[in-house]
Coordinates of C-alpha atoms in Angstrom, one line a residue:
Chain A
X1 CA -12.1 -32.8 6.2
X2 CA -8.8 -32.4 6.5
X3 CA -6.1 -35.0 5.1
X4 CA -3.8 -36.5 7.2
X5 CA -0.4 -36.8 5.5
X6 CA 3.1 -37.6 6.0
X7 CA 5.3 -34.2 5.7
X8 CA 7.3 -35.8 2.4
X9 CA 3.9 -36.2 0.9
X10 CA 2.5 -32.7 1.9
X11 CA 5.7 -31.3 0.2
X12 CA 5.2 -33.2 -3.1
X13 CA 1.6 -32.3 -3.0
X14 CA 2.1 -28.6 -2.3
X15 CA 4.8 -28.3 -5.1
X16 CA 2.3 -30.3 -7.6
X17 CA -0.4 -27.8 -6.9
X18 CA 2.2 -24.9 -7.0
X19 CA 2.8 -25.8 -10.6
X20 CA -1.0 -25.5 -11.5
X21 CA -0.7 -22.0 -10.4
X22 CA 3.0 -20.9 -11.4
X23 CA 3.1 -17.9 -14.0
X24 CA 3.0 -19.1 -17.3
X25 CA 6.1 -17.2 -18.2
X26 CA 8.2 -18.5 -15.6
X27 CA 10.5 -21.3 -16.7
X28 CA 10.0 -23.2 -13.7
X29 CA 13.0 -25.6 -12.7
X30 CA 13.3 -27.1 -9.1
X31 CA 11.3 -25.1 -6.3
X32 CA 13.6 -24.7 -3.4
X33 CA 12.2 -24.7 0.1
X34 CA 13.1 -21.5 1.0
X35 CA 12.5 -19.6 -2.4
X36 CA 10.4 -16.7 -2.0
X37 CA 7.3 -17.4 -4.5
X38 CA 6.1 -14.1 -5.3
X39 CA 9.7 -12.1 -5.3
X40 CA 11.2 -15.1 -7.2
X41 CA 8.5 -14.3 -9.9
X42 CA 7.2 -18.2 -9.4
X43 CA 3.5 -16.9 -8.6
X44 CA 1.8 -13.5 -8.5
X45 CA -0.2 -12.0 -5.9
X46 CA -3.4 -13.5 -7.0
X47 CA -2.1 -16.9 -6.7
X48 CA -1.7 -16.5 -3.1
X49 CA -5.4 -16.5 -2.6
X50 CA -5.2 -19.8 -4.6
X51 CA -2.9 -21.4 -1.9
X52 CA -5.4 -20.2 0.6
X53 CA -8.2 -22.1 -1.1
X54 CA -5.9 -25.1 -1.4
X55 CA -5.0 -25.3 2.1
X56 CA -8.6 -24.8 3.5
X57 CA -9.9 -27.3 1.3
X58 CA -7.0 -29.9 1.3
X59 CA -6.0 -29.3 4.9
X60 CA -9.4 -28.0 6.4
X61 CA -7.6 -25.1 8.1
X62 CA -9.7 -22.1 9.0
X63 CA -8.4 -18.5 8.7
X64 CA -11.5 -16.8 9.9
X65 CA -10.5 -16.0 13.4
X66 CA -6.5 -15.4 13.1
X67 CA -6.7 -14.1 9.7
X68 CA -3.5 -15.0 7.4
X69 CA 0.0 -13.2 6.9
X70 CA 1.2 -13.4 3.4
X71 CA 4.6 -14.0 4.7
X72 CA 3.7 -17.4 6.3
X73 CA 2.9 -18.5 2.7
X74 CA 5.7 -16.9 0.9
X75 CA 7.6 -20.0 0.4
X76 CA 7.0 -23.7 0.2
X77 CA 8.9 -24.2 3.6
X78 CA 6.8 -21.7 5.4
X79 CA 3.4 -23.0 3.9
X80 CA 4.8 -26.4 5.0
X81 CA 5.3 -25.2 8.5
X82 CA 1.9 -23.4 8.8
X83 CA 0.4 -26.8 7.5
X84 CA 2.2 -28.3 10.5
X85 CA 1.5 -25.7 13.0
X86 CA -2.4 -26.0 12.2
X87 CA -2.6 -29.8 11.9
X88 CA -1.0 -29.8 15.5
X89 CA -3.5 -27.3 16.8
Chain B
X1 CA 26.0 -14.3 -26.5
X2 CA 28.1 -11.1 -25.6
X3 CA 26.2 -8.3 -24.1
X4 CA 27.1 -5.0 -25.7
X5 CA 29.3 -2.6 -23.9
X6 CA 27.0 0.0 -23.4
X7 CA 24.2 -2.1 -22.1
X8 CA 27.0 -3.5 -19.7
X9 CA 27.9 -0.3 -18.6
X10 CA 24.2 0.9 -18.5
X11 CA 23.7 -2.5 -16.1
X12 CA 26.7 -1.6 -13.8
X13 CA 26.0 2.1 -13.3
X14 CA 22.3 1.3 -12.7
X15 CA 22.7 -1.7 -10.6
X16 CA 25.5 -0.3 -8.4
X17 CA 23.7 -1.3 -5.4
X18 CA 24.4 -5.0 -6.3
X19 CA 28.4 -4.3 -6.7
X20 CA 30.1 -6.8 -4.8
X21 CA 33.2 -4.8 -4.5
X22 CA 31.2 -1.7 -3.2
X23 CA 29.5 -3.5 -0.9
X24 CA 32.6 -5.4 0.4
X25 CA 34.0 -1.7 1.1
X26 CA 31.2 -0.1 2.4
X27 CA 30.2 -2.5 4.9
X28 CA 33.9 -2.1 6.5
X29 CA 33.1 2.1 6.8
X30 CA 32.8 3.2 10.3
X31 CA 29.4 4.5 10.3
X32 CA 27.9 1.5 8.8
X33 CA 29.5 -1.0 11.6
X34 CA 28.6 1.5 14.1
X35 CA 24.8 1.5 12.9
X36 CA 24.3 -2.1 14.6
X37 CA 20.3 -2.9 14.4
X38 CA 20.1 -2.0 17.9
X39 CA 21.6 1.8 17.4
X40 CA 19.4 1.8 14.1
X41 CA 16.4 0.9 16.1
X42 CA 17.1 3.6 18.8
X43 CA 17.7 6.2 16.4
X44 CA 14.3 5.4 15.0
X45 CA 12.7 5.5 18.1
X46 CA 13.9 8.7 19.3
X47 CA 12.8 10.2 15.9
X48 CA 9.2 8.6 16.5
X49 CA 8.7 10.3 20.0
X50 CA 9.8 13.7 17.7
X51 CA 7.6 13.1 14.6
X52 CA 4.8 12.3 17.4
X53 CA 5.3 15.7 19.2
X54 CA 5.8 17.6 15.8
X55 CA 3.1 15.6 14.1
X56 CA 0.4 16.6 16.9
X57 CA 1.6 20.4 16.9
X58 CA 1.2 20.6 13.1
X59 CA -2.2 19.2 13.2
X60 CA -3.4 21.5 15.6
X61 CA -2.3 24.9 14.4
X62 CA 0.2 26.7 12.4
X63 CA 3.7 27.2 13.6
X64 CA 3.5 30.8 13.4
X65 CA 0.8 30.5 16.2
X66 CA 2.7 28.8 18.7
X67 CA 4.4 32.2 19.3
X68 CA 1.3 32.5 21.8
X69 CA 1.8 30.4 25.0
X70 CA -2.0 29.3 25.1
X71 CA -1.7 27.7 21.6
X72 CA 1.0 24.6 23.3
X73 CA -2.2 23.6 25.6
X74 CA -4.0 21.9 23.4
X75 CA -1.4 19.4 22.2
X76 CA 0.3 19.1 25.5
X77 CA -3.0 17.6 27.1
X78 CA -3.8 15.8 23.9
X79 CA -0.3 14.1 22.9
X80 CA -0.2 12.0 26.4
X81 CA -4.0 10.9 25.9
X82 CA -2.9 10.0 22.3
X83 CA 0.0 8.0 23.5
X84 CA -2.0 6.6 26.3
X85 CA -4.9 5.2 23.6
X86 CA -2.0 3.8 21.2
X87 CA -0.5 2.0 24.4
X88 CA -3.9 0.7 25.2
X89 CA -4.0 -0.7 22.0
X90 CA -0.6 -2.2 22.1
X91 CA -1.5 -4.2 25.1
X92 CA -4.8 -5.4 23.1
X93 CA -2.4 -6.8 20.6
X94 CA -0.4 -8.4 23.3
X95 CA -3.0 -9.9 25.1
X96 CA -4.9 -10.8 21.8
X97 CA -6.0 -14.2 23.1
X98 CA -7.2 -12.9 26.2
X99 CA -9.8 -10.7 24.6
X100 CA -13.4 -11.0 24.2
X101 CA -14.4 -13.5 21.3
X102 CA -16.1 -10.1 19.8
X103 CA -13.0 -8.4 19.7
X104 CA -11.2 -11.4 18.5
X105 CA -13.3 -12.0 15.6
X106 CA -13.5 -8.4 14.8
X107 CA -10.3 -6.2 16.0
X108 CA -10.0 -4.1 13.0
X109 CA -13.7 -2.8 13.6
X110 CA -13.4 -2.3 17.4
X111 CA -10.2 -0.1 16.5
X112 CA -12.0 2.1 14.4
X113 CA -15.2 2.5 16.4
X114 CA -12.6 4.5 18.8
X115 CA -12.3 7.1 16.1
X116 CA -16.1 7.3 15.5
X117 CA -16.8 7.5 19.3
X118 CA -14.5 10.6 19.3
X119 CA -16.4 12.1 15.9
X120 CA -19.7 11.2 17.3
X121 CA -18.8 12.8 20.8
X122 CA -17.4 16.3 18.9
X123 CA -20.5 16.2 16.6
X124 CA -22.9 16.2 19.9
X125 CA -20.5 18.4 21.8
X126 CA -20.5 16.1 24.5
X127 CA -17.5 17.9 26.3
X128 CA -18.6 20.6 28.6
X129 CA -15.8 23.1 27.8
X130 CA -14.2 24.2 24.7
X131 CA -10.8 23.4 25.3
X132 CA -12.1 19.9 25.7
X133 CA -13.7 19.6 22.2
X134 CA -10.5 21.2 21.0
X135 CA -8.2 18.6 22.6
X136 CA -10.9 15.7 21.2
X137 CA -10.7 17.1 18.2
X138 CA -7.1 17.1 17.8
X139 CA -7.0 13.4 19.0
X140 CA -9.6 12.5 16.4
X141 CA -7.8 14.6 13.9
X142 CA -4.9 12.7 14.4
X143 CA -6.6 9.3 14.0
X144 CA -6.9 9.1 10.2
X145 CA -3.0 9.0 10.4
X146 CA -2.5 6.5 12.9
X147 CA -5.2 4.4 12.5
X148 CA -3.8 2.2 9.8
X149 CA -0.8 2.1 11.7
X150 CA -2.1 0.8 15.2
X151 CA -4.3 -1.6 12.9
X152 CA -1.1 -3.1 11.6
X153 CA -0.3 -3.4 15.3
X154 CA -3.5 -5.0 16.5
X155 CA -3.2 -7.3 13.1
X156 CA 0.1 -8.6 14.5
X157 CA -1.5 -9.5 17.7
X158 CA -4.4 -11.4 15.7
X159 CA -1.9 -13.7 14.0
X160 CA -0.2 -14.2 17.4
X161 CA 3.2 -12.5 17.0
X162 CA 3.0 -9.5 19.1
X163 CA 3.0 -11.5 22.3
X164 CA 6.7 -11.0 22.8
X165 CA 7.2 -7.6 21.3
X166 CA 8.1 -4.4 23.3
X167 CA 6.1 -1.2 22.7
X168 CA 9.1 0.4 21.1
X169 CA 8.7 -2.6 18.5
X170 CA 5.4 -0.9 17.4
X171 CA 6.0 2.9 18.2
X172 CA 8.8 3.6 15.6
X173 CA 6.4 2.7 12.5
X174 CA 3.3 4.3 14.3
X175 CA 5.1 7.9 14.2
X176 CA 7.4 7.0 11.4
X177 CA 10.5 9.0 10.3
X178 CA 10.2 8.1 6.9
X179 CA 6.8 10.0 6.9
X180 CA 4.1 9.1 4.4
X181 CA 0.5 9.8 3.7
X182 CA -2.2 7.9 5.9
X183 CA -1.2 4.9 4.1
X184 CA 1.9 3.4 6.1
X185 CA 4.4 2.7 3.8
X186 CA 6.6 -0.4 4.9
X187 CA 3.2 -1.9 6.6
X188 CA 3.7 -2.9 10.2
X189 CA 5.8 -4.8 12.8
X190 CA 4.9 -8.3 10.7
X191 CA 6.5 -6.9 7.5
X192 CA 9.3 -4.9 9.1
X193 CA 10.5 -7.5 11.3
X194 CA 10.7 -9.8 8.7
X195 CA 12.6 -7.5 6.5
X196 CA 14.7 -6.0 8.8
X197 CA 18.6 -6.8 7.9
X198 CA 20.9 -8.6 10.9
X199 CA 24.2 -8.5 9.3
X200 CA 26.4 -5.9 8.2
X201 CA 26.5 -7.1 4.7
X202 CA 22.8 -7.1 4.3
X203 CA 22.3 -3.9 5.9
X204 CA 25.3 -2.1 3.2
X205 CA 23.1 -3.7 0.4
X206 CA 19.8 -2.3 2.0
X207 CA 21.6 1.2 2.5
X208 CA 22.8 1.1 -1.4
X209 CA 19.5 -0.1 -2.6
X210 CA 18.1 3.2 -0.7
X211 CA 20.4 5.5 -1.9
X212 CA 19.5 4.1 -5.6
X213 CA 15.8 4.9 -4.9
X214 CA 16.8 8.5 -3.4
X215 CA 18.6 8.8 -6.9
X216 CA 15.5 8.0 -8.5
X217 CA 13.6 10.2 -6.6
X218 CA 15.8 13.2 -8.1
X219 CA 15.5 11.7 -11.6
X220 CA 11.7 11.3 -11.4
X221 CA 11.5 15.1 -10.0
X222 CA 13.5 16.1 -13.0
X223 CA 11.2 14.5 -15.7
X224 CA 8.4 16.1 -13.8
X225 CA 9.7 19.3 -14.0
X226 CA 10.7 18.8 -17.6
X227 CA 6.9 17.6 -18.4
X228 CA 5.6 20.5 -16.5
X229 CA 7.2 23.1 -18.7
X230 CA 7.5 21.2 -22.1
X231 CA 4.0 19.6 -22.3
X232 CA 1.8 21.8 -19.8
X233 CA 3.7 25.2 -20.1
X234 CA 3.0 25.4 -16.4
X235 CA 3.6 29.1 -15.6
X236 CA 5.1 28.2 -12.0
X237 CA 7.6 26.1 -13.5
X238 CA 11.0 27.7 -13.8
X239 CA 11.8 25.9 -16.9
X240 CA 9.0 27.4 -18.8
X241 CA 10.3 30.6 -19.2
X242 CA 13.5 29.5 -20.5
X243 CA 11.4 27.8 -23.2
X244 CA 10.0 31.3 -24.1
X245 CA 6.5 30.2 -25.1
X246 CA 7.9 27.1 -27.0
X247 CA 5.5 24.3 -25.1
X248 CA 3.1 21.7 -26.2
X249 CA 0.3 23.9 -24.1
X250 CA -1.9 20.5 -23.1
X251 CA -4.0 21.5 -20.2
X252 CA -4.3 19.6 -17.0
X253 CA -7.1 17.5 -16.8
X254 CA -8.3 19.6 -13.8
X255 CA -8.7 22.6 -15.8
X256 CA -10.6 20.7 -18.3
X257 CA -13.2 19.2 -15.9
X258 CA -13.4 22.4 -14.4
X259 CA -14.4 23.9 -17.8
X260 CA -11.4 26.4 -17.3
X261 CA -10.4 25.2 -20.9
X262 CA -12.4 23.5 -23.6
X263 CA -9.8 22.1 -26.0
X264 CA -10.6 19.7 -28.8
X265 CA -11.5 15.8 -28.1
X266 CA -8.1 14.6 -29.2
X267 CA -6.5 17.0 -26.8
X268 CA -8.8 15.8 -23.8
X269 CA -7.9 12.3 -24.5
X270 CA -4.1 13.3 -24.7
X271 CA -4.5 15.1 -21.6
X272 CA -6.2 11.9 -19.9
X273 CA -3.2 9.8 -20.6
X274 CA -0.6 12.4 -19.7
X275 CA -2.1 12.8 -16.4
X276 CA -2.1 9.0 -16.0
X277 CA 2.1 9.6 -16.7
X278 CA 2.2 12.6 -14.2
X279 CA 0.6 10.8 -11.2
X280 CA 2.3 7.5 -11.7
X281 CA 5.7 9.9 -11.7
X282 CA 4.3 11.8 -8.8
X283 CA 3.9 8.8 -6.8
X284 CA 6.8 7.2 -7.5
X285 CA 8.9 10.2 -6.3
X286 CA 7.2 10.4 -3.2
X287 CA 6.8 6.6 -2.5
X288 CA 10.7 6.4 -3.4
X289 CA 11.6 8.7 -0.7
X290 CA 9.5 6.8 2.0
X291 CA 10.9 3.5 1.3
X292 CA 14.4 4.7 0.3
X293 CA 14.7 6.0 3.9
X294 CA 13.3 3.0 5.3
X295 CA 15.9 1.0 3.4
X296 CA 18.8 3.3 4.8
X297 CA 17.5 2.3 8.1
X298 CA 17.9 -1.4 7.2
X299 CA 14.6 -2.3 5.9
X300 CA 15.0 -3.3 2.4
X301 CA 11.1 -3.6 2.2
X302 CA 9.3 -3.4 -1.8
X303 CA 9.1 -0.5 -3.5
X304 CA 5.6 1.5 -3.4
X305 CA 5.9 2.1 -6.9
X306 CA 7.5 -0.2 -9.5
X307 CA 7.2 0.0 -13.1
X308 CA 3.5 0.6 -13.3
X309 CA 3.2 1.9 -16.7
X310 CA 4.6 -1.6 -18.0
X311 CA 1.6 -3.5 -16.5
X312 CA -0.1 -5.9 -18.7
X313 CA -3.5 -6.5 -16.9
X314 CA -5.6 -4.1 -14.4
X315 CA -4.5 -5.8 -11.2
X316 CA -1.0 -5.9 -11.9
X317 CA -1.1 -2.1 -12.4
X318 CA -3.1 -1.7 -9.2
X319 CA -0.4 -4.0 -7.4
X320 CA 2.5 -1.7 -8.9
X321 CA 1.2 1.9 -8.9
X322 CA 0.6 2.2 -5.1
X323 CA 1.7 -0.9 -3.6
X324 CA 1.5 -0.1 0.0
X325 CA -2.3 1.4 -0.5
X326 CA -3.1 -1.7 -2.3
X327 CA -1.8 -3.9 0.4
X328 CA -3.8 -2.2 3.3
X329 CA -6.8 -2.7 1.2
X330 CA -6.2 -6.0 0.7
X331 CA -5.0 -6.8 4.5
X332 CA -8.0 -4.5 6.1
X333 CA -10.6 -5.4 3.9
X334 CA -9.9 -7.9 1.0
X335 CA -8.6 -10.8 3.0
X336 CA -11.1 -10.7 5.9
X337 CA -13.8 -10.5 3.5
X338 CA -12.0 -13.6 1.4
X339 CA -11.5 -15.6 4.4
X340 CA -14.9 -15.1 6.2
X341 CA -17.5 -15.3 3.4
X342 CA -18.8 -17.1 0.5
X343 CA -16.2 -20.0 0.9
X344 CA -18.0 -22.7 -1.4
X345 CA -18.6 -20.1 -4.1
X346 CA -15.1 -19.0 -5.6
X347 CA -16.6 -16.1 -8.2
X348 CA -18.8 -14.5 -5.7
X349 CA -16.3 -15.0 -3.1
X350 CA -13.6 -13.3 -5.4
X351 CA -16.0 -10.3 -6.3
X352 CA -17.2 -9.6 -2.9
X353 CA -13.4 -9.5 -1.7
X354 CA -12.3 -7.1 -4.2
X355 CA -15.5 -4.8 -4.0
X356 CA -14.8 -4.9 -0.1
X357 CA -11.2 -3.4 -0.6
X358 CA -11.5 -1.7 -3.8
X359 CA -14.9 -0.1 -3.3
X360 CA -15.6 0.0 0.6
X361 CA -12.0 0.0 1.8
X362 CA -11.0 2.7 -0.8
X363 CA -14.0 5.1 0.1
X364 CA -13.6 4.3 4.0
X365 CA -10.1 5.4 3.5
X366 CA -10.8 8.5 1.6
X367 CA -13.7 9.3 4.2
X368 CA -11.2 9.4 7.2
X369 CA -8.7 11.5 5.0
X370 CA -11.4 14.4 4.7
X371 CA -10.6 14.9 8.4
X372 CA -11.8 18.6 8.5
X373 CA -15.1 18.2 6.9
X374 CA -15.5 14.9 8.7
X375 CA -14.7 16.7 12.1
X376 CA -17.0 19.8 11.1
X377 CA -19.9 17.3 10.2
X378 CA -19.8 18.8 6.9
X379 CA -21.6 16.1 5.0
X380 CA -22.3 18.5 1.9
X381 CA -18.5 19.2 1.5
X382 CA -17.7 15.5 2.2
X383 CA -20.2 14.4 -0.5
X384 CA -18.6 17.2 -2.9
X385 CA -15.1 15.8 -2.3
X386 CA -16.3 11.9 -2.3
X387 CA -19.4 11.7 -4.6
X388 CA -17.4 11.5 -7.9
X389 CA -14.9 9.3 -6.3
X390 CA -17.7 6.9 -5.6
X391 CA -18.1 6.2 -9.5
X392 CA -14.1 5.7 -9.5
X393 CA -13.7 3.2 -7.0
X394 CA -16.6 1.1 -8.8
X395 CA -15.4 1.4 -11.7
X396 CA -12.0 0.0 -10.4
X397 CA -13.6 -2.7 -8.4
X398 CA -15.5 -3.8 -11.7
X399 CA -12.2 -3.7 -13.4
X400 CA -10.3 -5.8 -10.7
X401 CA -12.7 -8.2 -10.5
X402 CA -12.9 -8.9 -14.0
X403 CA -8.9 -8.7 -14.3
X404 CA -8.6 -11.2 -11.3
X405 CA -11.0 -13.7 -12.6
X406 CA -9.8 -13.5 -16.3
X407 CA -6.3 -14.2 -14.9
X408 CA -7.4 -17.0 -12.6
X409 CA -9.3 -18.9 -15.6
X410 CA -6.3 -18.3 -18.1
X411 CA -3.4 -19.4 -15.6
X412 CA -4.1 -23.3 -16.0
X413 CA -4.5 -22.9 -19.5
X414 CA -1.5 -20.5 -20.6
X415 CA 0.9 -22.6 -17.9
X416 CA 0.3 -25.3 -20.1
X417 CA 0.9 -23.3 -23.3
X418 CA 4.2 -21.8 -22.1
X419 CA 5.5 -18.1 -22.1
X420 CA 3.1 -15.3 -23.1
X421 CA 3.3 -13.6 -26.3
X422 CA 5.6 -10.9 -27.3
X423 CA 5.6 -7.7 -29.2
X424 CA 2.4 -6.1 -30.4
X425 CA 0.2 -8.5 -28.4
X426 CA 2.0 -7.0 -25.4
X427 CA 1.9 -3.4 -26.2
X428 CA -1.9 -4.0 -26.8
X429 CA -2.3 -5.3 -23.4
X430 CA -0.4 -2.6 -21.9
X431 CA -2.2 0.3 -23.8
X432 CA -5.5 -1.6 -22.9
X433 CA -4.7 -0.8 -19.3
X434 CA -3.6 2.5 -19.4
X435 CA -6.8 3.4 -21.4
X436 CA -8.5 2.0 -18.4
X437 CA -6.9 3.7 -15.7
X438 CA -6.7 7.1 -17.9
X439 CA -10.4 7.0 -18.3
X440 CA -11.5 5.9 -14.7
X441 CA -9.0 8.8 -13.4
X442 CA -11.6 11.0 -14.9
X443 CA -13.7 10.5 -12.0
X444 CA -10.7 10.8 -9.3
X445 CA -9.2 14.0 -10.5
X446 CA -10.7 16.9 -7.7
X447 CA -12.7 19.2 -9.5
X448 CA -15.6 22.0 -8.2
X449 CA -18.6 20.8 -10.6
X450 CA -21.4 18.5 -9.9
X451 CA -21.7 14.5 -10.5
X452 CA -24.3 15.1 -13.3
X453 CA -21.9 17.7 -14.9
X454 CA -18.8 15.5 -14.8
X455 CA -21.2 12.7 -16.0
X456 CA -22.1 14.6 -19.3
X457 CA -18.4 15.6 -19.3
X458 CA -17.3 12.2 -19.4
X459 CA -19.8 10.9 -22.0
X460 CA -18.8 13.4 -24.3
X461 CA -15.3 11.6 -24.2
X462 CA -16.9 8.8 -26.1
X463 CA -18.9 11.4 -28.6
X464 CA -22.3 11.4 -26.7

């Protein structure tokens, strides 16, 4: 069952999760909402799969029919938009 | 700490595309100002029309054969049908939500059914006339190039992003002027529309980044020319004659596998590693042309090849060596498998997705690429072309699975430990990646020997 969270709480939870999957050699400072996670080097493409799993498990999002555009999970803001969109659907 | 002068100079020259003074000057140039996003798109669409005509004619016959008027007939009939099919696929993308449930859940399979229907109709000679078979053959023979590009268009529809798009928004990447192999560099609408530059400054940056890539093409081609002469002593290389026989004389791997030469074991291993370097240079030079042209048109997309020989893991090498082929396999095979199957069994989920991409997807892509034996239903020739590749793809899938699972397990632990170790440790990791890809590449090199013969030669690498 997906969790119903406030937008701010969603963001905090997401950033906490990203800290657990970040590349070990990337000196993490603040994560800007529009920062491209892969291009900036914060995470690698493998970590995108972990983000998908996170979204499936935390928000009960089912990607089976619509598939997923990796661009939709390229930044914190993009992921939050996806969560908001899917939660509203 | 102050940067040494020569390093600062090197950085200024190599990073000229980020020079703000140059960008500021160039963005006011008449040509750059004139090349608005709309005009660039118009050029690409006109170019795509030209590419569609030339590509179809080229697939049908040799250019010298077009002296005879009859040669024009088949492409003149096939091209409108081909464009009609692509337009239908565009409508499928635009009206995706209205499609039947089976098509919505498996759109790519439905797209690929098309090519197999065409192939079966050729094999069964369903057309009553020779002319009809020739038309169908040309349409079917064009699809290995178009199918993945159309796949991206349909994928865009699946993601709900094609609803408001026009046909021209897709047409220019289905018949791209920047060319490429059957793999679409820059991918499709979703990626290109996201990357497209809208301001003069952003376009100028993209333009300069494109120029840089085209300069790198010249550099890598020069390196290959020198390597071909100095290392291989290639008689077709113009530099070889200048060296007057003073080359290393290392044989290319294909000559060793074919049994044309039988060097000592050490030389065979050297040839294996050199083949990897040669292929990295070759794919980098070709890929930089495609991406360079894309950037000249205002699409600052990722490079096709980005320093693969510095990769420290198998999965990183795979990501950097031929990025757009890897992306194709990820988007059409890996992600659909990953999203659909084994959701509650993470390890199996990952392995299944990797095998779907690196083994099944990779083999299927190359099956379609072998269009001549495929159209002729020459399965013996197909096996001869692809049999060894099956072993290559299997080894690749095993390597990537292990690499991905290891990385996933290590990530959390290493994040807590801090930065990775450097120096010798890093070199060791790079060397192991080189060794893995050099060894599996043994099964990827085209050669006219049977699989058991290749197997015996492969075992001899390890002293058996």
